[in-house]
Short mmCIF file of C-alpha atoms in Angstrom, two decimals:
data_model
loop_
_atom_site.label_atom_id
_atom_site.label_comp_id
_atom_site.label_asym_id
_atom_site.label_seq_id
_atom_site.Cartn_x
_atom_site.Cartn_y
_atom_site.Cartn_z
CA THR A 1 24.10 22.27 51.58
CA GLN A 2 21.82 19.26 51.93
CA LEU A 3 19.15 19.55 54.61
CA LEU A 4 18.61 16.45 56.73
CA GLU A 5 15.30 16.14 58.51
CA GLN A 6 14.91 13.78 61.45
CA SER A 7 11.64 12.67 62.98
CA PRO A 8 10.29 12.55 65.52
CA GLN A 9 12.17 15.26 67.40
CA PHE A 10 11.41 13.64 70.73
CA LEU A 11 10.24 10.17 71.71
CA SER A 12 9.42 8.89 75.18
CA ILE A 13 8.52 5.21 75.51
CA GLN A 14 8.36 2.40 78.03
CA GLU A 15 11.00 -0.27 78.34
CA GLY A 16 10.24 -3.19 76.02
CA GLU A 17 8.51 -1.15 73.32
CA ASN A 18 9.68 -0.98 69.71
CA LEU A 19 10.38 2.28 67.93
CA THR A 20 11.52 3.71 64.61
CA VAL A 21 13.20 7.02 63.91
CA TYR A 22 13.69 8.52 60.49
CA CYS A 23 16.16 10.60 58.53
CA ASN A 24 15.09 12.17 55.24
CA SER A 25 16.52 14.42 52.58
CA SER A 26 15.32 16.05 49.40
CA SER A 27 18.57 15.03 47.72
CA VAL A 28 20.38 11.73 47.29
CA PHE A 29 22.77 10.79 50.06
CA SER A 30 26.33 9.84 49.17
CA SER A 31 26.43 7.72 52.31
CA LEU A 32 24.71 8.03 55.64
CA GLN A 33 25.79 7.53 59.21
CA TRP A 34 23.86 7.06 62.45
CA TYR A 35 25.31 8.21 65.78
CA ARG A 36 24.11 7.89 69.35
CA GLN A 37 24.97 10.58 71.89
CA GLU A 38 24.38 9.75 75.53
CA PRO A 39 23.75 12.59 77.99
CA GLY A 40 27.00 14.37 78.84
CA GLU A 41 29.03 12.49 76.23
CA GLY A 42 30.13 12.88 72.62
CA PRO A 43 28.42 11.17 69.67
CA VAL A 44 29.43 7.58 68.96
CA LEU A 45 29.19 6.15 65.46
CA LEU A 46 26.76 3.24 65.21
CA VAL A 47 26.75 2.45 61.50
CA THR A 48 27.50 3.72 57.99
CA VAL A 49 25.22 2.75 55.09
CA VAL A 50 26.27 3.25 51.52
CA THR A 51 24.17 1.15 49.14
CA GLY A 52 20.50 1.82 48.39
CA GLY A 53 18.29 -0.79 50.07
CA GLU A 54 21.04 -1.78 52.47
CA VAL A 55 20.03 -3.18 55.85
CA LYS A 56 22.44 -3.47 58.76
CA LYS A 57 21.84 -4.90 62.20
CA LEU A 58 23.57 -4.09 65.46
CA LYS A 59 22.07 -6.27 68.21
CA ARG A 60 18.55 -4.83 68.73
CA LEU A 61 19.11 -1.97 66.27
CA THR A 62 18.21 -2.31 62.58
CA PHE A 63 19.32 0.35 60.11
CA GLN A 64 17.78 0.65 56.68
CA PHE A 65 18.87 2.81 53.75
CA GLY A 66 16.14 3.68 51.27
CA ASP A 67 16.32 2.27 47.75
CA ALA A 68 16.64 5.78 46.33
CA ARG A 69 19.21 6.74 49.01
CA LYS A 70 17.13 9.72 50.11
CA ASP A 71 15.96 8.33 53.43
CA SER A 72 17.03 6.06 56.25
CA SER A 73 15.45 4.55 59.32
CA LEU A 74 16.64 3.18 62.63
CA HIS A 75 14.43 0.59 64.32
CA ILE A 76 15.02 -0.46 67.92
CA THR A 77 13.42 -3.65 69.19
CA ALA A 78 12.53 -4.05 72.86
CA ALA A 79 14.00 -0.72 73.91
CA GLN A 80 15.94 -0.54 77.15
CA PRO A 81 16.78 2.43 79.41
CA GLY A 82 20.36 2.19 78.16
CA ASP A 83 19.10 3.16 74.69
CA THR A 84 18.24 6.63 76.01
CA GLY A 85 20.09 9.34 74.14
CA LEU A 86 20.20 11.60 71.11
CA TYR A 87 20.19 9.78 67.78
CA LEU A 88 21.82 11.73 64.97
CA CYS A 89 22.01 10.97 61.30
CA ALA A 90 24.78 12.51 59.22
CA GLU A 91 25.58 12.59 55.56
CA ALA A 92 29.15 11.77 54.60
CA PRO A 93 29.67 13.47 51.24
CA GLY A 94 32.66 13.26 48.96
CA TYR A 95 36.28 12.79 49.95
CA GLY A 96 37.61 15.58 52.10
CA ASN A 97 34.23 17.19 52.70
CA LYS A 98 32.46 17.76 55.95
CA LEU A 99 29.82 15.68 57.71
CA VAL A 100 26.39 17.31 57.75
CA PHE A 101 24.23 16.36 60.73
CA GLY A 102 20.49 16.27 61.17
CA ALA A 103 18.88 17.92 64.19
CA GLY A 104 18.51 14.58 65.97
CA THR A 105 15.85 12.56 67.76
CA ILE A 106 15.90 12.59 71.55
CA LEU A 107 14.88 9.16 72.85
CA ARG A 108 13.92 8.49 76.43
CA VAL A 109 13.21 4.94 77.52
CA LYS A 110 11.50 4.65 80.89
CA SER A 111 11.83 1.60 83.10
CA ASP B 1 42.95 4.95 77.74
CA THR B 2 40.83 7.83 76.47
CA ALA B 3 40.96 8.07 72.68
CA VAL B 4 39.96 11.72 72.30
CA SER B 5 40.20 13.92 75.37
CA GLN B 6 39.23 17.53 75.93
CA THR B 7 39.96 20.01 78.68
CA PRO B 8 38.25 21.55 80.44
CA LYS B 9 34.94 19.69 80.60
CA TYR B 10 33.14 22.74 81.96
CA LEU B 11 34.00 26.39 81.38
CA VAL B 12 32.06 29.30 82.88
CA THR B 13 33.31 32.76 82.05
CA GLN B 14 32.31 36.38 81.63
CA MET B 15 31.53 38.13 78.37
CA GLY B 16 34.58 39.68 76.81
CA ASN B 17 37.07 37.18 78.22
CA ASP B 18 39.46 35.08 76.14
CA LYS B 19 39.53 31.32 76.71
CA SER B 20 41.09 28.19 75.21
CA ILE B 21 39.90 24.60 74.92
CA LYS B 22 42.41 21.82 74.38
CA CYS B 23 42.01 18.54 72.54
CA GLU B 24 44.31 15.54 72.27
CA GLN B 25 43.90 12.22 70.47
CA ASN B 26 46.03 9.13 71.01
CA LEU B 27 44.69 7.19 68.04
CA GLY B 28 47.43 8.19 65.64
CA HIS B 29 44.89 9.88 63.38
CA ASP B 30 45.83 12.50 60.80
CA THR B 31 42.63 14.57 60.87
CA MET B 32 41.00 16.46 63.71
CA TYR B 33 37.82 18.54 63.94
CA TRP B 34 36.01 21.08 66.09
CA TYR B 35 32.22 20.99 66.24
CA LYS B 36 29.73 23.24 68.02
CA GLN B 37 26.48 21.83 69.44
CA ASP B 38 23.91 24.47 70.29
CA SER B 39 21.13 24.38 72.86
CA LYS B 40 18.85 22.60 70.38
CA LYS B 41 21.42 19.80 70.02
CA PHE B 42 22.28 20.81 66.46
CA LEU B 43 25.85 19.73 65.72
CA LYS B 44 27.82 21.71 63.18
CA ILE B 45 31.43 21.57 62.08
CA MET B 46 33.63 24.60 62.66
CA PHE B 47 37.14 23.58 61.59
CA SER B 48 39.12 20.61 60.38
CA TYR B 49 42.89 20.05 60.33
CA ASN B 50 44.75 17.37 58.42
CA ASN B 51 48.36 16.85 59.50
CA LYS B 52 48.41 20.31 61.09
CA GLU B 53 47.01 21.92 57.93
CA LEU B 54 43.63 23.70 57.98
CA ILE B 55 41.34 22.03 55.43
CA ILE B 56 37.84 23.09 56.51
CA ASN B 57 36.99 26.53 57.82
CA GLU B 58 33.28 27.12 58.08
CA THR B 59 31.64 30.50 58.46
CA VAL B 60 32.90 31.08 61.97
CA PRO B 61 33.64 34.49 63.53
CA ASN B 62 37.33 35.26 63.41
CA ARG B 63 37.26 35.46 67.21
CA PHE B 64 37.64 31.67 66.97
CA SER B 65 41.14 30.54 66.11
CA PRO B 66 42.17 26.90 65.97
CA LYS B 67 45.78 25.86 66.42
CA SER B 68 47.37 22.49 65.78
CA PRO B 69 50.88 22.24 67.27
CA ASP B 70 51.12 18.63 66.06
CA LYS B 71 48.73 16.15 64.52
CA ALA B 72 47.71 14.76 67.91
CA HIS B 73 46.55 18.11 69.26
CA LEU B 74 44.00 20.66 68.12
CA ASN B 75 43.23 23.59 70.37
CA LEU B 76 40.53 26.23 70.04
CA HIS B 77 41.09 29.77 71.25
CA ILE B 78 38.15 32.13 71.55
CA ASN B 79 38.63 35.89 71.92
CA SER B 80 36.12 38.38 73.30
CA LEU B 81 33.56 35.78 74.29
CA GLU B 82 29.90 36.58 73.63
CA LEU B 83 26.69 35.21 75.13
CA GLY B 84 25.94 33.39 71.87
CA ASP B 85 29.14 31.40 72.17
CA SER B 86 27.56 29.38 74.97
CA ALA B 87 27.36 25.81 73.65
CA VAL B 88 29.02 22.44 73.87
CA TYR B 89 32.19 22.18 71.80
CA PHE B 90 33.28 18.76 70.60
CA CYS B 91 36.64 17.72 69.26
CA ALA B 92 36.81 14.69 66.96
CA SER B 93 39.38 12.81 64.93
CA SER B 94 39.49 10.42 61.99
CA GLN B 95 42.22 8.34 60.36
CA ASP B 96 42.46 10.80 57.47
CA LYS B 97 40.29 13.36 55.72
CA GLY B 98 38.62 10.69 53.60
CA ASP B 99 37.70 8.45 56.53
CA TRP B 100 34.15 9.09 57.73
CA THR B 101 34.58 7.15 60.96
CA GLN B 102 34.98 9.99 63.41
CA TYR B 103 35.74 9.60 67.11
CA PHE B 104 34.37 12.34 69.32
CA GLY B 105 35.67 13.67 72.61
CA PRO B 106 33.40 14.11 75.65
CA GLY B 107 32.76 17.79 74.94
CA THR B 108 33.46 21.11 76.67
CA ARG B 109 30.41 22.86 78.06
CA LEU B 110 30.98 26.60 77.70
CA LEU B 111 28.72 29.06 79.48
CA VAL B 112 29.26 32.76 78.88
CA LEU B 113 27.63 35.03 81.45
#
């Protein structure tokens, strides 16, 4: 089973700051997903990246998949309190197999 | 309308009791899942059903028994609850077993005393 490492584990910043969180593996990802889980709610899928070097943008969020498909990053520009939550990366392996989640990064944005 | 719903949202019970958690999805999806999120927020799959057929069964104690009466429902029954079962349990669904877009329910917070 592939081990996904996320860093940092916890991040507390002021509103308006930029931040980057990371997801790394020792093996090549088939494809990678990023989820956000708000307090008291279930995870919500933000993006799926498949191709090495791929960059996707979702408003103030920029997702990057490493060229070698062994790492990914999520950059948030001008963070807002509404961005507070747990950010999870997950590998989506072959057809019919299970998602494997990283341990997550807890983000707190203070106003 | 809620896409994936779970009941109850909170469940507090004594060790040794038997309890059930229910899940329903109104998305018309074929595949449903149960996940467990521990106190460190680590999310791990327990079971997956595709059209009422069990397709993923992780290393879970046999005190946990999923049941899918139809493809819109996946319930989780837990016998002889233990302290270590305390966690948040999430139900999720996807269009089919090859679709990685999963929709999660709001979770059931189980506390075993």
